[in-house]
Amino acid sequence: MSFVNQVEKYAELAVKVGVNIQPGQTLVVRTPLFAADFVRIVAKKAYEAGAGHVEVEWSDEEIAKLKYKLAPDESFHTYPEWRAKGLEEEAEKGSAFLSITGTDPDLLKGVDPERIANANKAAGAALNGFRNYITSDKVSWSIVAVPSVGWAETVFPEEKGEAAVEKLWNAIFAATRIDQADPVAAWKDHLATLDEKMEILNKHHFQALHYTAEGTDLTIELPETHLWVSGGSISKGGVDFVANMPTEEVFTAAKKTGVNGHVTSTKPLSYGGSLIEDFKLTFKDGKIIEASAKKGQETLDRLLENDENSRYIGEVALVPHKSPISDTNIIFFNTLFDENASNHLAIGSAYAFNIEGGKEMSNEELEKNGINTSQTHVDFMVGSATMDIDGIQEDGSRVPVFRNGNWAI
Amino acid sequence: MSFVNQVEKYAELAVKVGVNIQPGQTLVVRTPLFAADFVRIVAKKAYEAGAGHVEVEWSDEEIAKLKYKLAPDESFHTYPEWRAKGLEEEAEKGSAFLSITGTDPDLLKGVDPERIANANKAAGAALNGFRNYITSDKVSWSIVAVPSVGWAETVFPEEKGEAAVEKLWNAIFAATRIDQADPVAAWKDHLATLDEKMEILNKHHFQALHYTAEGTDLTIELPETHLWVSGGSISKGGVDFVANMPTEEVFTAAKKTGVNGHVTSTKPLSYGGSLIEDFKLTFKDGKIIEASAKKGQETLDRLLENDENSRYIGEVALVPHKSPISDTNIIFFNTLFDENASNHLAIGSAYAFNIEGGKEMSNEELEKNGINTSQTHVDFMVGSATMDIDGIQEDGSRVPVFRNGNWAI
Ligand SMILES: [Zn+2]
Ligand SMILES: [Zn+2]
Ligand SMILES: [Zn+2]
Ligand SMILES: [Zn+2]
């Protein structure tokens, strides 16, 4: 398959399987400028599939960076209300949302972390209403990746410019099954496999999970009404969609106050344009009481101070070490890929749909049901080839869930 | 001066003389994607000048065209409310607005004109509130140009791609005095010259203007309280700005019902992505009662049907045939340039500030004072090297205002 052909298939997959656009629906694309060529193909596929409008919210890495360097301090405490309200308005109308990721993971290196933290806080607060539509699957949404030069050169430091970009495209195609004869069919098979695991986990209804690996000994209790969910989602309007492409995870919510022990990250985490690497978190009754990073300590500290609940975890996701993404043997420095090649946890908010009836609950009700609500949701990777996970049942007995990094259930 | 140097000077001129950005102010840039490199320089200059935020509203020619070709008919009757409200919100806050023009003037060739007319109508209605801030100079705003490949190849059909773009950049630099040693100083001189003409015209306070040239014999009455205005403007907040770069015009409002005779266009008009060429308009008591074009008749007809007042003219602008723009001897196929190398009139709305106290008037009051209000404001070019214009005084006597296309006053 030619390169152009593969890009087209990827765009088609994003439109048809990712957000699963419906006739007359608006597709909102949130994207960096460097992905323009891809976004044009997405627009074409969307209109061909019957979309009524393709509304693009562009952002530019370089202008963002200029602002961080040159604007006055006050500029980082606000976010344009009308953009946030616009997204809410589109969500209320039932539009579908496609986000393009792929920014240089270390773009904001050297920028004052306080500025970044303030900007993230302001955006988080402004986007609260919109995020609610997303985290409770009220609308169909998806995230796909397009390589920027900066990202590609981070992943393949031995290559430069277009050569690095092409190499990263090929890794993306492999990770998203675009290199297979019929990607749409391959995705249907794959989603069915994830659904099986989900059903087994829901049948077991474990009280807790116990993680062990080098640098990790962590127990995570699960809320009474937790639900395991897989990569395939259903919007409020009844439309199947796939929120992450790739997705290899089956995930649920942690009991907010039921996390104890310590866990060590196994892949770098790009957060707010800076990398955090080799970090260890210690938990007591759900709260992160210690956090140390070999690189990016200040960024990690600020992440945990985002709001009052960003010292608790929300999501618990199981991902086998063996997958098309892992098989590429690449560290992507991009959460969309790295989290789908590794067991991960999310600092911050749980997904409302990960407990029974959660989609209809207010934040207060979600907290009452034992899960964390926060403006933050940042996945970090903890899985490895040596990780074991036990499921703990009501009677205290243990069931092997993961052995040596892969499904044992 | 190197090319990069000239682009930098042009960006600086747009920021400092065009919108005249103030410390802490937000600059809203409305721009096509192809101008990204230039917009980044603008952002840098704006932040260096103390801007608090640079908020960019990007649009993409190609995605716009895809929509016209592929979307369902219903899609052209709406405009995203939140974008329109967002611009109003920014205007209310006192942000400055920079628009980048330069799209291929014939981009939408072959597209169903009804779709374009509907889309323009929907946008016009949605942007009504925002346009009010602009047309009454409540905020500082400016328009500058960046060449797209399509535009450059229209202007220089013998050149292709980057060569055409570079040639057009050089023409833009000449037309905007960037090729002079100190463009900011050159602009100050130039604006002072325009102000002189403005003052003379305001002193004369003509009752009417009478235009004669080949294909043109037109009388335009001026409202009792009309004011001539030149390229230099002052916002409600008291900030000097220049709305168009280049600008060579001194302009006022027509008396809505006082236009009689006929006028022939002297340059092509790009409207809504299509070219209208060699057209003749016949007026009776202000209304366009006949309109025929050798090219683009359907587009012209739809323009005149935009709303109930788009068969009347608003603005009357005097521009000498001799100017840096005319000296380039180029037809730009872009109103920003062509209107500033030629006497022109605007179909549709007059500027509120072109009558005494107009800035504070409602649309109803503006109409009561004899000037046209419309969602349309489309300038078209009528000047030529043979055009004479007489100013008619209260006692019926005549004063030569233009002779052979140039100022006679
Ligand atoms: Zn996850
Ligand atoms: Zn997550
Ligand atoms: Zn004008
Ligand atoms: Zn005008």
Tab-separated table of C-alpha atoms in Angstrom, chain B residues 66-398:
chain	number	residue	atom	x	y	z
B	66	LEU	CA	-14.358	20.763	0.004
B	67	LYS	CA	-17.428	21.834	1.939
B	68	TYR	CA	-18.868	23.705	-1.033
B	69	LYS	CA	-18.362	20.649	-3.190
B	70	LEU	CA	-19.415	17.861	-0.852
B	71	ALA	CA	-21.675	19.045	1.965
B	72	PRO	CA	-25.477	18.850	1.817
B	73	ASP	CA	-27.453	21.965	0.786
B	74	GLU	CA	-28.672	22.613	4.323
B	75	SER	CA	-25.113	23.200	5.458
B	76	PHE	CA	-24.964	26.624	3.824
B	77	HIS	CA	-27.733	28.241	5.820
B	78	THR	CA	-25.929	28.354	9.146
B	79	TYR	CA	-22.818	29.895	10.631
B	80	PRO	CA	-21.371	28.774	13.996
B	81	GLU	CA	-23.008	31.199	16.422
B	82	TRP	CA	-20.251	30.787	18.990
B	83	ARG	CA	-17.576	32.018	16.594
B	84	ALA	CA	-19.609	35.137	15.861
B	85	LYS	CA	-20.328	35.663	19.559
B	86	GLY	CA	-16.660	35.098	20.326
B	87	LEU	CA	-15.635	37.929	18.026
B	88	GLU	CA	-18.231	40.164	19.691
B	89	GLU	CA	-16.906	39.172	23.097
B	90	GLU	CA	-13.370	40.076	22.054
B	91	ALA	CA	-14.564	43.381	20.579
B	92	GLU	CA	-16.491	44.175	23.748
B	93	LYS	CA	-13.270	43.567	25.713
B	94	GLY	CA	-11.482	46.046	23.432
B	95	SER	CA	-9.308	43.591	21.512
B	96	ALA	CA	-7.674	44.664	18.243
B	97	PHE	CA	-8.496	42.831	15.010
B	98	LEU	CA	-6.130	42.017	12.181
B	99	SER	CA	-7.503	40.307	9.071
B	100	ILE	CA	-5.260	38.636	6.556
B	101	THR	CA	-6.492	38.667	2.982
B	102	GLY	CA	-4.898	36.926	0.010
B	103	THR	CA	-7.063	33.974	-0.894
B	104	ASP	CA	-7.198	32.874	-4.512
B	105	PRO	CA	-9.711	35.387	-5.991
B	106	ASP	CA	-11.191	32.680	-8.165
B	107	LEU	CA	-11.004	29.911	-5.561
B	108	LEU	CA	-14.629	28.926	-5.761
B	109	LYS	CA	-14.890	28.870	-9.535
B	110	GLY	CA	-17.363	26.196	-10.521
B	111	VAL	CA	-19.084	26.105	-7.140
B	112	ASP	CA	-22.872	26.507	-7.177
B	113	PRO	CA	-23.349	30.290	-6.688
B	114	GLU	CA	-26.474	29.660	-4.635
B	115	ARG	CA	-24.410	27.832	-2.034
B	116	ILE	CA	-21.947	30.711	-1.854
B	117	ALA	CA	-24.744	33.288	-1.643
B	118	ASN	CA	-26.444	31.341	1.143
B	119	ALA	CA	-23.204	30.944	3.076
B	120	ASN	CA	-22.426	34.664	2.747
B	121	LYS	CA	-25.933	35.521	3.878
B	122	ALA	CA	-25.700	33.265	6.926
B	123	ALA	CA	-22.275	34.633	7.851
B	124	GLY	CA	-23.461	38.189	7.297
B	125	ALA	CA	-26.419	37.725	9.619
B	126	ALA	CA	-24.377	35.974	12.326
B	127	LEU	CA	-21.579	38.548	12.199
B	128	ASN	CA	-23.949	41.512	12.332
B	129	GLY	CA	-23.106	42.396	15.921
B	130	PHE	CA	-19.371	42.074	15.400
B	131	ARG	CA	-19.431	44.056	12.163
B	132	ASN	CA	-20.996	46.894	14.082
B	133	TYR	CA	-17.871	47.238	16.231
B	134	ILE	CA	-15.774	47.381	13.066
B	135	THR	CA	-17.821	49.724	10.888
B	136	SER	CA	-18.166	52.251	13.691
B	137	ASP	CA	-14.481	52.035	14.692
B	138	LYS	CA	-15.366	51.004	18.247
B	139	VAL	CA	-12.216	48.866	18.103
B	140	SER	CA	-8.948	49.184	16.216
B	141	TRP	CA	-8.726	46.917	13.200
B	142	SER	CA	-6.690	46.458	10.077
B	143	ILE	CA	-6.475	44.387	6.920
B	144	VAL	CA	-3.188	43.345	5.332
B	145	ALA	CA	-2.429	40.870	2.580
B	146	VAL	CA	-0.342	37.709	2.270
B	147	PRO	CA	-0.059	36.013	-1.120
B	148	SER	CA	-1.491	32.545	-1.624
B	149	VAL	CA	-0.177	30.598	-4.579
B	150	GLY	CA	-3.589	30.838	-6.243
B	151	TRP	CA	-3.723	34.602	-5.874
B	152	ALA	CA	-0.127	35.071	-7.029
B	153	GLU	CA	-0.696	32.953	-10.126
B	154	THR	CA	-3.845	34.946	-10.952
B	155	VAL	CA	-1.906	38.202	-10.799
B	156	PHE	CA	1.141	36.820	-12.627
B	157	PRO	CA	-0.179	34.099	-14.946
B	158	GLU	CA	3.213	33.717	-16.583
B	159	GLU	CA	4.826	32.637	-13.267
B	160	LYS	CA	4.243	29.473	-11.252
B	161	GLY	CA	4.235	28.636	-7.529
B	162	GLU	CA	6.898	30.189	-5.352
B	163	ALA	CA	8.155	32.448	-8.151
B	164	ALA	CA	4.701	34.005	-8.501
B	165	VAL	CA	4.391	34.336	-4.727
B	166	GLU	CA	7.712	36.134	-4.459
B	167	LYS	CA	6.787	38.505	-7.261
B	168	LEU	CA	3.500	39.312	-5.532
B	169	TRP	CA	5.248	39.861	-2.200
B	170	ASN	CA	7.463	42.430	-3.891
B	171	ALA	CA	4.434	44.181	-5.377
B	172	ILE	CA	2.845	44.239	-1.910
B	173	PHE	CA	6.014	45.709	-0.418
B	174	ALA	CA	5.999	48.455	-3.058
B	175	ALA	CA	2.296	49.189	-2.573
B	176	THR	CA	2.651	49.393	1.214
B	177	ARG	CA	5.839	51.504	1.234
B	178	ILE	CA	7.840	48.656	2.813
B	179	ASP	CA	10.494	49.209	0.151
B	180	GLN	CA	11.179	52.655	1.628
B	181	ALA	CA	13.950	53.250	4.137
B	182	ASP	CA	11.652	53.874	7.113
B	183	PRO	CA	8.174	52.505	6.363
B	184	VAL	CA	6.679	53.709	9.657
B	185	ALA	CA	7.820	57.287	8.924
B	186	ALA	CA	6.722	57.009	5.279
B	187	TRP	CA	3.269	56.020	6.500
B	188	LYS	CA	3.042	58.967	8.849
B	189	ASP	CA	3.832	61.359	5.972
B	190	HIS	CA	1.384	59.602	3.724
B	191	LEU	CA	-1.439	59.715	6.269
B	192	ALA	CA	-0.822	63.456	6.768
B	193	THR	CA	-1.241	64.030	3.012
B	194	LEU	CA	-4.524	62.146	3.009
B	195	ASP	CA	-5.678	64.196	5.996
B	196	GLU	CA	-5.090	67.411	4.009
B	197	LYS	CA	-7.378	66.263	1.213
B	198	MET	CA	-9.950	65.233	3.775
B	199	GLU	CA	-9.936	68.660	5.336
B	200	ILE	CA	-10.346	70.429	2.016
B	201	LEU	CA	-13.294	68.226	1.113
B	202	ASN	CA	-14.920	68.749	4.487
B	203	LYS	CA	-14.524	72.515	4.079
B	204	HIS	CA	-16.216	72.432	0.660
B	205	HIS	CA	-19.066	70.291	2.001
B	206	PHE	CA	-20.347	69.478	-1.512
B	207	GLN	CA	-24.001	68.669	-2.055
B	208	ALA	CA	-23.155	66.133	-4.716
B	209	LEU	CA	-20.392	64.650	-6.858
B	210	HIS	CA	-20.696	64.209	-10.581
B	211	TYR	CA	-18.565	61.462	-12.175
B	212	THR	CA	-17.819	61.292	-15.892
B	213	ALA	CA	-15.656	58.823	-17.806
B	214	GLU	CA	-16.117	56.314	-20.594
B	215	GLY	CA	-19.190	54.297	-19.651
B	216	THR	CA	-19.868	56.452	-16.588
B	217	ASP	CA	-22.169	59.425	-15.977
B	218	LEU	CA	-23.169	59.347	-12.352
B	219	THR	CA	-24.393	61.860	-9.800
B	220	ILE	CA	-24.055	61.012	-6.128
B	221	GLU	CA	-25.714	63.282	-3.587
B	222	LEU	CA	-24.084	63.466	-0.177
B	223	PRO	CA	-26.057	63.558	3.080
B	224	GLU	CA	-26.431	66.897	4.886
B	225	THR	CA	-24.172	65.749	7.748
B	226	HIS	CA	-21.610	63.792	5.737
B	227	LEU	CA	-17.988	63.716	6.843
B	228	TRP	CA	-14.976	62.895	4.707
B	229	VAL	CA	-12.585	60.528	6.417
B	230	SER	CA	-9.112	59.369	5.419
B	231	GLY	CA	-7.090	56.196	5.933
B	232	GLY	CA	-6.066	57.073	9.464
B	233	SER	CA	-8.747	56.193	12.011
B	234	ILE	CA	-9.224	56.589	15.751
B	235	SER	CA	-10.902	53.910	17.837
B	236	LYS	CA	-13.461	54.603	20.542
B	237	GLY	CA	-10.677	54.115	23.057
B	238	GLY	CA	-8.695	56.901	21.379
B	239	VAL	CA	-6.105	54.742	19.618
B	240	ASP	CA	-4.898	55.720	16.133
B	241	PHE	CA	-5.056	52.882	13.665
B	242	VAL	CA	-5.064	52.274	9.910
B	243	ALA	CA	-7.858	49.994	8.792
B	244	ASN	CA	-6.443	49.169	5.384
B	245	MET	CA	-2.835	48.727	4.415
B	246	PRO	CA	-2.389	49.997	1.764
B	247	THR	CA	-4.830	52.895	1.947
B	248	GLU	CA	-4.924	55.788	-0.510
B	249	GLU	CA	-8.541	56.814	-0.111
B	250	VAL	CA	-10.526	59.712	1.278
B	251	PHE	CA	-14.124	58.626	1.613
B	252	THR	CA	-17.582	59.516	2.802
B	253	ALA	CA	-21.144	58.188	2.706
B	254	ALA	CA	-23.549	58.521	-0.216
B	255	LYS	CA	-27.070	59.809	0.292
B	256	LYS	CA	-28.934	56.528	0.029
B	257	THR	CA	-31.678	57.783	-2.293
B	258	GLY	CA	-29.564	60.365	-4.122
B	259	VAL	CA	-27.643	58.317	-6.675
B	260	ASN	CA	-28.650	58.612	-10.340
B	261	GLY	CA	-27.111	57.660	-13.664
B	262	HIS	CA	-24.788	54.801	-14.588
B	263	VAL	CA	-21.287	53.662	-13.751
B	264	THR	CA	-18.949	51.114	-15.330
B	265	SER	CA	-16.441	49.026	-13.361
B	266	THR	CA	-12.805	49.459	-14.311
B	267	LYS	CA	-11.226	46.506	-12.499
B	268	PRO	CA	-12.298	42.920	-11.808
B	269	LEU	CA	-14.091	42.339	-8.514
B	270	SER	CA	-13.485	39.158	-6.513
B	271	TYR	CA	-16.566	38.458	-4.461
B	272	GLY	CA	-17.159	35.320	-2.410
B	273	GLY	CA	-14.477	33.451	-4.289
B	274	SER	CA	-15.628	34.348	-7.813
B	275	LEU	CA	-14.651	37.121	-10.203
B	276	ILE	CA	-17.134	39.650	-11.577
B	277	GLU	CA	-15.737	41.596	-14.550
B	278	ASP	CA	-16.755	44.490	-16.833
B	279	PHE	CA	-20.034	45.327	-15.215
B	280	LYS	CA	-22.317	48.317	-15.508
B	281	LEU	CA	-24.786	49.518	-12.877
B	282	THR	CA	-27.689	51.895	-13.513
B	283	PHE	CA	-29.149	53.850	-10.568
B	284	LYS	CA	-32.472	55.572	-10.041
B	285	ASP	CA	-33.023	57.452	-6.773
B	286	GLY	CA	-30.241	55.420	-5.204
B	287	LYS	CA	-31.445	52.010	-6.257
B	288	ILE	CA	-29.542	49.814	-8.684
B	289	ILE	CA	-32.232	49.136	-11.258
B	290	GLU	CA	-30.023	47.445	-13.821
B	291	ALA	CA	-26.829	45.399	-13.469
B	292	SER	CA	-25.061	43.619	-16.284
B	293	ALA	CA	-21.672	41.902	-16.221
B	294	LYS	CA	-19.641	40.412	-19.068
B	295	LYS	CA	-18.373	37.813	-16.573
B	296	GLY	CA	-19.955	36.687	-13.283
B	297	GLN	CA	-23.513	37.919	-13.917
B	298	GLU	CA	-25.016	35.340	-11.553
B	299	THR	CA	-22.598	36.251	-8.765
B	300	LEU	CA	-23.378	39.942	-9.263
B	301	ASP	CA	-27.125	39.288	-9.173
B	302	ARG	CA	-26.808	37.350	-5.934
B	303	LEU	CA	-24.632	40.029	-4.384
B	304	LEU	CA	-27.365	42.590	-5.072
B	305	GLU	CA	-29.961	40.293	-3.513
B	306	ASN	CA	-28.036	39.718	-0.276
B	307	ASP	CA	-30.496	41.744	1.746
B	308	GLU	CA	-33.082	44.467	1.159
B	309	ASN	CA	-30.480	47.244	1.087
B	310	SER	CA	-27.803	45.661	-1.051
B	311	ARG	CA	-29.164	47.443	-4.127
B	312	TYR	CA	-28.043	50.759	-2.654
B	313	ILE	CA	-24.538	52.098	-2.201
B	314	GLY	CA	-22.907	53.157	1.051
B	315	GLU	CA	-19.369	54.379	0.640
B	316	VAL	CA	-17.992	56.914	-1.845
B	317	ALA	CA	-14.195	56.874	-2.013
B	318	LEU	CA	-11.787	59.112	-3.887
B	319	VAL	CA	-8.417	57.635	-4.834
B	320	PRO	CA	-5.934	59.204	-7.228
B	321	HIS	CA	-4.885	57.225	-10.234
B	322	LYS	CA	-1.289	58.088	-9.372
B	323	SER	CA	-0.035	56.159	-6.302
B	324	PRO	CA	2.552	53.516	-5.357
B	325	ILE	CA	-0.094	50.886	-6.071
B	326	SER	CA	-1.006	52.256	-9.476
B	327	ASP	CA	2.687	52.644	-10.230
B	328	THR	CA	3.114	48.870	-9.928
B	329	ASN	CA	0.805	48.735	-12.977
B	330	ILE	CA	-0.644	45.515	-11.644
B	331	ILE	CA	-4.244	44.442	-11.439
B	332	PHE	CA	-4.250	42.700	-8.068
B	333	PHE	CA	-7.630	40.938	-8.323
B	334	ASN	CA	-7.899	41.803	-4.625
B	335	THR	CA	-10.072	44.659	-3.434
B	336	LEU	CA	-7.653	45.814	-0.737
B	337	PHE	CA	-5.192	46.791	-3.455
B	338	ASP	CA	-7.393	47.518	-6.439
B	339	GLU	CA	-9.737	49.803	-4.478
B	340	ASN	CA	-6.719	51.762	-3.304
B	341	ALA	CA	-5.597	52.378	-6.862
B	342	SER	CA	-8.974	53.583	-8.061
B	343	ASN	CA	-11.994	55.648	-7.186
B	344	HIS	CA	-14.496	53.209	-5.786
B	345	LEU	CA	-17.971	52.841	-4.399
B	346	ALA	CA	-19.327	50.242	-2.017
B	347	ILE	CA	-22.479	48.282	-2.627
B	348	GLY	CA	-24.285	48.008	0.705
B	349	SER	CA	-23.517	49.612	4.023
B	350	ALA	CA	-22.072	53.068	4.602
B	351	TYR	CA	-19.692	53.644	7.505
B	352	ALA	CA	-21.484	55.133	10.493
B	353	PHE	CA	-18.562	57.458	11.193
B	354	ASN	CA	-19.089	59.098	7.789
B	355	ILE	CA	-21.925	61.207	9.188
B	356	GLU	CA	-21.860	63.465	12.232
B	357	GLY	CA	-22.663	61.556	15.403
B	358	GLY	CA	-23.073	58.368	13.376
B	359	LYS	CA	-20.949	56.197	15.662
B	360	GLU	CA	-23.583	56.508	18.370
B	361	MET	CA	-26.598	55.886	16.124
B	362	SER	CA	-28.698	52.775	15.695
B	363	ASN	CA	-29.249	51.436	12.188
B	364	GLU	CA	-32.666	53.088	12.155
B	365	GLU	CA	-31.167	56.444	13.010
B	366	LEU	CA	-28.485	56.043	10.354
B	367	GLU	CA	-31.191	55.385	7.766
B	368	LYS	CA	-33.156	58.392	9.027
B	369	ASN	CA	-30.028	60.478	8.428
B	370	GLY	CA	-29.984	59.322	4.831
B	371	ILE	CA	-27.311	56.641	4.683
B	372	ASN	CA	-27.570	52.974	3.810
B	373	THR	CA	-27.314	50.099	6.299
B	374	SER	CA	-26.843	46.570	5.062
B	375	GLN	CA	-25.050	43.327	5.923
B	376	THR	CA	-23.190	43.859	2.665
B	377	HIS	CA	-20.209	46.139	2.083
B	378	VAL	CA	-18.495	45.325	-1.202
B	379	ASP	CA	-16.222	47.875	-2.802
B	380	PHE	CA	-15.983	48.020	-6.581
B	381	MET	CA	-13.628	50.038	-8.713
B	382	VAL	CA	-14.774	52.773	-11.091
B	383	GLY	CA	-11.724	55.036	-11.421
B	384	SER	CA	-9.544	55.407	-14.478
B	385	ALA	CA	-6.980	57.734	-16.061
B	386	THR	CA	-9.801	59.578	-17.848
B	387	MET	CA	-12.190	60.090	-14.956
B	388	ASP	CA	-13.317	63.607	-14.079
B	389	ILE	CA	-15.266	64.422	-10.930
B	390	ASP	CA	-16.978	67.691	-10.158
B	391	GLY	CA	-18.094	68.793	-6.728
B	392	ILE	CA	-21.494	70.493	-6.876
B	393	GLN	CA	-22.026	73.292	-4.374
B	394	GLU	CA	-25.228	74.552	-2.787
B	395	ASP	CA	-25.656	77.247	-5.448
B	396	GLY	CA	-25.236	74.706	-8.234
B	397	SER	CA	-21.715	75.859	-9.135
B	398	ARG	CA	-19.068	73.222	-9.828
